[in-house]
Amino acid sequence: MNNEKKFNRRKWLKLGVGGTIGVISLKLLGCKENTDVQECVPTQYDTMGPFHPNKDQADKDFDLTKFNGSVSKPKGQVIYVRGKVSDEKCNPISNALVMIWHANTHGKYTHEYDTNQIEDDPNFQGWGQMKTNEKGEYGFKTIKPGKYIVDADNDDWRTPHIHFKVARRGYHELITQLYFEEEIELNKKDAFASKLSEVEKKQVSIKSQKGIQGIEIDAILLNFDITLKNVKKEEKDKKEFVEYIGVYKVKYKSTPLEKELIQFYGGNREELKITISKENGVLTAEMPIQPKCEIFPKFKDRYIYRAFEADIEFKRNDENQVTGLVFHRHYDFPEIYADKI
């Protein structure tokens, strides 16, 4: 790997650290009803990462091992990921949209910004989505993602992981990552998995099961239950939401690092706009090549943009009107300023 590619890979990762099918028969995915008593603690939030799906595709169903009708299979270990989406009172949540995306078996994403010189797999779908059934169940068939290098100079790797985004009206959007329990050494080195508390590990570090009836004899099964946090009445439709809603045009100052940062968030830095809107009673932020994600109140006029490990601070003029915002990264990146238009 040449230095340019290493730099790009590392830079994109640091910048990022920060069509639905109907309900399928989950018996085909080896699902069974979970009768264990659960505490139903909300699943821990994790960064979205830089390689989330940013372009639509015709084939985006629950089976990531079949892509656009190809008879060829993707390389790698076949895995099934199943689970149940519940609320804090352990009630199943039906019709929740569950999206997953991850690297192929070689450690490369199906994404235009993954410039790492690793083998592509044209038979791997890259991402998929489905809605939970009446019991809150979901299930995907895919392949185990490979590890990939972040910084070769420091032997910095990302452990195999699967990104999840789960959304349902009346609940806070969840973005998290599933880790493989057996990847002990890689999990210890991973920038995110290594920071998990013991409680969080029990939630998102999942044991691979082999020899499960109902799936291929050499396939692996992972059970990953998810709990969403209810949007409380006092959190919905806050008075200040109306003041924040609008489009904000970024002011570009032409520093090299700011250029890279802005291009990552919006592609064309001269036309980068941040859209703040209200959806299902909560506030969201969206940029041209980034998905719409919920932002969470921190204190007056400041919200946490958890998907990208950043804060959005709304600015007011002398008449107490919202006139702009500041995008604060949680690392040593420049702040991004934007005026409300």
Short mmCIF file of C-alpha atoms in Angstrom, two decimals:
data_model
loop_
_atom_site.label_atom_id
_atom_site.label_comp_id
_atom_site.label_asym_id
_atom_site.label_seq_id
_atom_site.Cartn_x
_atom_site.Cartn_y
_atom_site.Cartn_z
CA MET A 1 0.00 0.00 0.00
CA ASN A 2 1.51 3.35 -0.98
CA ASN A 3 1.67 6.34 1.35
CA GLU A 4 -1.06 8.25 -0.49
CA LYS A 5 -3.55 5.42 -0.06
CA LYS A 6 -2.59 4.95 3.59
CA PHE A 7 -3.13 8.63 4.22
CA ASN A 8 -6.49 8.68 2.48
CA ARG A 9 -7.70 5.60 4.31
CA ARG A 10 -6.64 6.97 7.67
CA LYS A 11 -8.03 10.43 6.94
CA TRP A 12 -11.42 9.17 5.79
CA LEU A 13 -11.71 6.95 8.84
CA LYS A 14 -10.91 9.82 11.17
CA LEU A 15 -13.36 12.05 9.37
CA GLY A 16 -16.04 9.42 9.69
CA VAL A 17 -15.46 8.39 13.30
CA GLY A 18 -17.02 10.11 14.36
CA GLY A 19 -35.88 0.58 -0.85
CA THR A 20 -37.33 -1.63 1.83
CA ILE A 21 -38.49 -5.21 1.38
CA GLY A 22 -41.47 -6.72 3.07
CA VAL A 23 -41.18 -8.83 6.21
CA ILE A 24 -39.61 -12.17 5.32
CA SER A 25 -40.12 -15.58 6.83
CA LEU A 26 -37.47 -15.54 9.52
CA LYS A 27 -37.56 -19.33 9.75
CA LEU A 28 -35.49 -19.27 6.57
CA LEU A 29 -32.83 -17.44 8.55
CA GLY A 30 -32.88 -19.87 11.45
CA CYS A 31 -34.84 -17.51 13.71
CA LYS A 32 -36.70 -18.72 16.75
CA GLU A 33 -38.68 -16.88 19.36
CA ASN A 34 -36.53 -15.62 22.23
CA THR A 35 -38.19 -16.39 25.56
CA ASP A 36 -35.28 -15.30 27.77
CA VAL A 37 -35.94 -12.50 30.25
CA GLN A 38 -34.15 -9.36 29.10
CA GLU A 39 -33.32 -6.14 30.90
CA CYS A 40 -34.06 -4.19 27.73
CA VAL A 41 -31.46 -1.52 28.36
CA PRO A 42 -31.16 0.72 25.27
CA THR A 43 -28.44 -0.55 22.95
CA GLN A 44 -25.29 1.55 23.08
CA TYR A 45 -24.74 4.09 20.30
CA ASP A 46 -21.63 3.92 18.12
CA THR A 47 -20.16 5.99 15.31
CA MET A 48 -21.57 5.65 11.80
CA GLY A 49 -18.15 5.54 10.15
CA PRO A 50 -17.24 6.98 6.75
CA PHE A 51 -18.48 4.17 4.50
CA HIS A 52 -22.23 4.07 5.11
CA PRO A 53 -24.41 3.70 1.98
CA ASN A 54 -24.62 7.05 0.21
CA LYS A 55 -26.10 5.83 -3.07
CA ASP A 56 -29.27 3.87 -3.67
CA GLN A 57 -29.18 0.52 -5.45
CA ALA A 58 -31.87 -1.77 -6.84
CA ASP A 59 -30.75 -4.81 -4.83
CA LYS A 60 -30.77 -3.94 -1.13
CA ASP A 61 -32.64 -6.80 0.51
CA PHE A 62 -31.82 -9.05 3.48
CA ASP A 63 -29.59 -11.45 1.49
CA LEU A 64 -26.23 -9.79 0.85
CA THR A 65 -24.83 -12.99 -0.70
CA LYS A 66 -27.01 -12.59 -3.82
CA PHE A 67 -26.42 -9.42 -5.80
CA ASN A 68 -28.34 -8.34 -8.89
CA GLY A 69 -29.30 -11.90 -9.78
CA SER A 70 -25.71 -13.16 -9.99
CA VAL A 71 -25.30 -16.94 -9.69
CA SER A 72 -21.78 -16.46 -8.31
CA LYS A 73 -21.37 -16.19 -4.55
CA PRO A 74 -19.24 -13.62 -2.73
CA LYS A 75 -16.03 -14.85 -1.17
CA GLY A 76 -15.90 -15.46 2.56
CA GLN A 77 -17.62 -17.13 5.51
CA VAL A 78 -21.42 -17.15 5.26
CA ILE A 79 -23.06 -15.75 8.39
CA TYR A 80 -26.64 -15.17 9.52
CA VAL A 81 -27.41 -12.22 11.78
CA ARG A 82 -30.79 -12.33 13.46
CA GLY A 83 -32.42 -10.66 16.41
CA LYS A 84 -35.35 -8.86 17.93
CA VAL A 85 -35.95 -5.12 18.19
CA SER A 86 -37.68 -4.13 21.44
CA ASP A 87 -38.52 -1.03 23.44
CA GLU A 88 -37.36 -0.26 26.97
CA LYS A 89 -40.29 -2.23 28.41
CA CYS A 90 -39.25 -5.28 26.37
CA ASN A 91 -42.19 -4.98 23.99
CA PRO A 92 -41.40 -5.99 20.40
CA ILE A 93 -41.24 -3.17 17.86
CA SER A 94 -42.77 -4.14 14.54
CA ASN A 95 -42.12 -2.36 11.25
CA ALA A 96 -38.76 -0.94 12.41
CA LEU A 97 -36.37 -0.35 9.52
CA VAL A 98 -33.08 -2.19 10.09
CA MET A 99 -30.14 -1.39 7.80
CA ILE A 100 -26.71 -3.03 7.84
CA TRP A 101 -23.50 -2.38 5.91
CA HIS A 102 -19.97 -3.73 6.22
CA ALA A 103 -16.74 -4.55 4.41
CA ASN A 104 -16.30 -7.62 2.22
CA THR A 105 -14.19 -10.58 3.32
CA HIS A 106 -11.02 -8.75 2.21
CA GLY A 107 -11.84 -5.66 4.30
CA LYS A 108 -13.08 -3.35 1.52
CA TYR A 109 -16.40 -1.51 1.44
CA THR A 110 -18.65 -1.11 -1.58
CA HIS A 111 -18.19 2.65 -1.39
CA GLU A 112 -16.63 5.30 -3.61
CA TYR A 113 -14.54 6.74 -0.75
CA ASP A 114 -12.91 3.44 0.19
CA THR A 115 -9.78 3.92 -1.92
CA ASN A 116 -7.76 1.23 -0.17
CA GLN A 117 -6.03 -1.08 -2.64
CA ILE A 118 -7.87 -4.21 -1.55
CA GLU A 119 -9.77 -6.65 -3.72
CA ASP A 120 -13.35 -5.73 -4.63
CA ASP A 121 -16.02 -8.42 -4.67
CA PRO A 122 -18.62 -7.76 -7.41
CA ASN A 123 -20.84 -10.53 -6.02
CA PHE A 124 -21.18 -8.93 -2.59
CA GLN A 125 -24.19 -6.65 -2.09
CA GLY A 126 -22.45 -4.40 0.46
CA TRP A 127 -25.56 -3.31 2.37
CA GLY A 128 -29.15 -4.30 2.89
CA GLN A 129 -32.28 -3.40 4.80
CA MET A 130 -35.56 -4.89 5.96
CA LYS A 131 -38.44 -4.21 8.33
CA THR A 132 -39.11 -6.17 11.50
CA ASN A 133 -42.13 -8.47 11.64
CA GLU A 134 -44.96 -8.37 14.18
CA LYS A 135 -42.67 -9.99 16.78
CA GLY A 136 -39.97 -7.39 16.22
CA GLU A 137 -37.72 -9.91 14.48
CA TYR A 138 -35.25 -9.26 11.69
CA GLY A 139 -32.65 -11.40 9.93
CA PHE A 140 -29.87 -11.01 7.35
CA LYS A 141 -27.72 -13.43 5.40
CA THR A 142 -24.28 -12.08 4.56
CA ILE A 143 -20.56 -12.87 4.87
CA LYS A 144 -18.22 -12.19 7.76
CA PRO A 145 -16.43 -8.89 7.10
CA GLY A 146 -12.66 -8.82 7.03
CA LYS A 147 -10.36 -6.67 9.12
CA TYR A 148 -8.70 -3.70 7.45
CA ILE A 149 -5.73 -1.44 8.02
CA VAL A 150 -6.20 2.13 9.22
CA ASP A 151 -2.59 3.15 9.80
CA ALA A 152 0.11 0.71 8.71
CA ASP A 153 2.85 2.77 10.36
CA ASN A 154 1.27 2.21 13.78
CA ASP A 155 -0.15 -1.27 13.12
CA ASP A 156 -3.63 0.20 13.53
CA TRP A 157 -6.42 -2.11 12.35
CA ARG A 158 -10.19 -2.16 12.47
CA THR A 159 -11.58 -5.41 13.77
CA PRO A 160 -14.34 -7.19 11.78
CA HIS A 161 -17.62 -5.39 12.48
CA ILE A 162 -21.09 -4.77 11.04
CA HIS A 163 -22.73 -1.34 11.07
CA PHE A 164 -26.41 -1.06 12.03
CA LYS A 165 -28.92 1.75 11.67
CA VAL A 166 -32.38 1.14 13.19
CA ALA A 167 -35.29 3.56 13.01
CA ARG A 168 -38.97 3.60 13.92
CA ARG A 169 -41.42 6.45 14.50
CA GLY A 170 -41.71 7.19 18.23
CA TYR A 171 -38.18 5.98 19.05
CA HIS A 172 -34.74 7.52 18.95
CA GLU A 173 -32.76 6.43 15.91
CA LEU A 174 -29.98 3.98 16.74
CA ILE A 175 -26.61 3.73 15.00
CA THR A 176 -24.32 1.05 16.37
CA GLN A 177 -21.82 -1.68 15.46
CA LEU A 178 -21.82 -5.43 16.00
CA TYR A 179 -18.47 -6.98 16.95
CA PHE A 180 -17.37 -10.62 16.87
CA GLU A 181 -16.61 -11.97 20.34
CA GLU A 182 -14.00 -14.42 19.05
CA GLU A 183 -11.81 -11.64 17.59
CA ILE A 184 -10.19 -11.09 20.98
CA GLU A 185 -6.84 -9.60 19.93
CA LEU A 186 -8.24 -7.42 17.15
CA ASN A 187 -11.02 -6.15 19.41
CA LYS A 188 -8.40 -5.06 21.95
CA LYS A 189 -6.60 -3.01 19.29
CA ASP A 190 -9.69 -1.55 17.64
CA ALA A 191 -10.26 2.17 18.31
CA PHE A 192 -13.94 1.60 19.13
CA ALA A 193 -14.30 -1.99 20.37
CA SER A 194 -11.45 -1.47 22.84
CA LYS A 195 -13.35 1.37 24.55
CA LEU A 196 -16.48 -0.65 25.28
CA SER A 197 -17.42 -1.18 28.91
CA GLU A 198 -18.22 -4.71 30.09
CA VAL A 199 -21.94 -3.90 29.94
CA GLU A 200 -21.60 -2.58 26.38
CA LYS A 201 -19.59 -5.64 25.33
CA LYS A 202 -22.47 -7.86 26.42
CA GLN A 203 -24.76 -5.84 24.17
CA VAL A 204 -22.73 -5.62 20.96
CA SER A 205 -19.89 -8.18 21.12
CA ILE A 206 -21.64 -11.31 19.87
CA LYS A 207 -20.61 -14.97 20.01
CA SER A 208 -20.56 -16.86 16.71
CA GLN A 209 -22.54 -20.11 16.80
CA LYS A 210 -21.83 -23.08 14.54
CA GLY A 211 -23.77 -26.22 13.69
CA ILE A 212 -27.19 -24.54 13.91
CA GLN A 213 -30.11 -26.41 12.38
CA GLY A 214 -31.97 -24.65 9.60
CA ILE A 215 -28.94 -22.98 7.99
CA GLU A 216 -26.00 -24.26 5.95
CA ILE A 217 -23.82 -26.70 7.87
CA ASP A 218 -20.73 -24.49 7.56
CA ALA A 219 -22.52 -21.18 8.21
CA ILE A 220 -22.29 -19.11 11.40
CA LEU A 221 -25.19 -17.61 13.35
CA LEU A 222 -25.09 -14.45 15.49
CA ASN A 223 -28.02 -13.41 17.70
CA PHE A 224 -28.10 -9.63 18.08
CA ASP A 225 -31.07 -8.21 19.99
CA ILE A 226 -31.57 -4.44 19.88
CA THR A 227 -33.40 -2.10 22.26
CA LEU A 228 -34.54 1.33 21.10
CA LYS A 229 -35.08 4.27 23.41
CA ASN A 230 -38.55 5.80 23.41
CA VAL A 231 -38.91 9.47 22.49
CA LYS A 232 -40.47 10.98 25.58
CA LYS A 233 -43.34 13.45 25.32
CA GLU A 234 -41.24 16.31 26.68
CA GLU A 235 -38.57 15.64 24.02
CA LYS A 236 -40.93 16.03 21.08
CA ASP A 237 -41.64 19.18 19.13
CA LYS A 238 -39.69 21.55 21.34
CA LYS A 239 -40.44 25.22 20.80
CA GLU A 240 -36.91 25.96 19.63
CA PHE A 241 -37.13 23.32 16.87
CA VAL A 242 -39.00 25.83 14.71
CA GLU A 243 -36.14 28.32 15.13
CA TYR A 244 -33.50 25.79 14.09
CA ILE A 245 -35.26 24.35 11.04
CA GLY A 246 -33.79 25.55 7.77
CA VAL A 247 -30.86 25.36 5.36
CA TYR A 248 -27.38 26.55 6.35
CA LYS A 249 -24.69 27.36 3.77
CA VAL A 250 -21.14 26.56 4.82
CA LYS A 251 -18.53 29.34 4.81
CA TYR A 252 -15.37 27.92 3.25
CA LYS A 253 -11.97 29.31 4.34
CA SER A 254 -9.66 27.25 2.09
CA THR A 255 -7.34 25.57 4.58
CA PRO A 256 -6.10 22.14 3.37
CA LEU A 257 -7.63 20.20 6.26
CA GLU A 258 -10.91 22.09 6.06
CA LYS A 259 -11.01 21.33 2.34
CA GLU A 260 -10.79 17.58 3.00
CA LEU A 261 -13.31 17.76 5.81
CA ILE A 262 -15.86 19.69 3.77
CA GLN A 263 -15.41 17.48 0.71
CA PHE A 264 -16.10 14.43 2.88
CA TYR A 265 -19.35 15.89 4.20
CA GLY A 266 -20.63 17.45 1.02
CA GLY A 267 -18.59 16.67 -2.07
CA ASN A 268 -18.70 20.16 -3.61
CA ARG A 269 -17.33 22.45 -0.91
CA GLU A 270 -18.54 25.64 -2.61
CA GLU A 271 -22.14 24.43 -2.46
CA LEU A 272 -22.14 22.54 0.84
CA LYS A 273 -25.34 23.07 2.78
CA ILE A 274 -26.50 21.57 6.07
CA THR A 275 -30.25 20.99 6.33
CA ILE A 276 -31.89 20.94 9.75
CA SER A 277 -35.41 19.55 9.84
CA LYS A 278 -37.96 18.03 12.19
CA GLU A 279 -39.08 14.47 11.60
CA ASN A 280 -41.40 12.45 13.82
CA GLY A 281 -41.00 14.96 16.63
CA VAL A 282 -37.17 14.94 16.72
CA LEU A 283 -34.51 17.14 15.11
CA THR A 284 -32.35 15.83 12.24
CA ALA A 285 -29.32 17.01 10.27
CA GLU A 286 -28.49 16.14 6.67
CA MET A 287 -25.69 16.97 4.23
CA PRO A 288 -25.49 16.29 0.47
CA ILE A 289 -23.62 12.97 0.57
CA GLN A 290 -24.42 12.09 4.17
CA PRO A 291 -27.69 10.53 5.36
CA LYS A 292 -30.28 12.27 7.49
CA CYS A 293 -29.54 11.48 11.14
CA GLU A 294 -31.09 12.48 14.43
CA ILE A 295 -29.26 15.06 16.54
CA PHE A 296 -29.64 14.96 20.32
CA PRO A 297 -29.97 17.93 22.72
CA LYS A 298 -26.91 18.63 24.87
CA PHE A 299 -27.87 22.01 26.30
CA LYS A 300 -29.51 25.19 25.00
CA ASP A 301 -28.71 25.74 21.31
CA ARG A 302 -26.20 22.86 21.20
CA TYR A 303 -26.93 19.36 19.88
CA ILE A 304 -24.86 16.18 19.67
CA TYR A 305 -24.40 14.79 16.15
CA ARG A 306 -23.57 11.29 17.36
CA ALA A 307 -23.33 9.71 13.93
CA PHE A 308 -20.17 11.72 13.24
CA GLU A 309 -18.93 12.41 16.78
CA ALA A 310 -19.58 16.11 16.46
CA ASP A 311 -21.67 18.90 17.99
CA ILE A 312 -23.90 21.38 16.19
CA GLU A 313 -24.16 24.73 17.95
CA PHE A 314 -26.81 27.17 16.76
CA LYS A 315 -25.81 30.84 16.79
CA ARG A 316 -28.12 33.79 17.50
CA ASN A 317 -27.96 37.51 16.73
CA ASP A 318 -28.67 40.42 19.07
CA GLU A 319 -32.41 39.97 18.46
CA ASN A 320 -32.14 36.34 19.67
CA GLN A 321 -32.83 34.98 16.18
CA VAL A 322 -31.02 31.86 14.94
CA THR A 323 -28.77 33.04 12.11
CA GLY A 324 -26.22 30.26 11.72
CA LEU A 325 -24.49 27.25 13.20
CA VAL A 326 -21.04 25.95 14.06
CA PHE A 327 -20.10 22.34 13.36
CA HIS A 328 -17.70 21.23 16.12
CA ARG A 329 -15.70 18.05 15.57
CA HIS A 330 -14.66 16.09 18.67
CA TYR A 331 -11.07 15.85 17.42
CA ASP A 332 -8.45 18.34 16.27
CA PHE A 333 -10.34 19.32 13.15
CA PRO A 334 -11.31 22.88 12.23
CA GLU A 335 -14.77 24.12 13.10
CA ILE A 336 -17.16 24.57 10.19
CA TYR A 337 -19.29 27.73 10.14
CA ALA A 338 -22.56 28.06 8.23
CA ASP A 339 -25.07 30.88 7.74
CA LYS A 340 -28.82 30.28 7.71
CA ILE A 341 -30.24 31.12 4.28
#
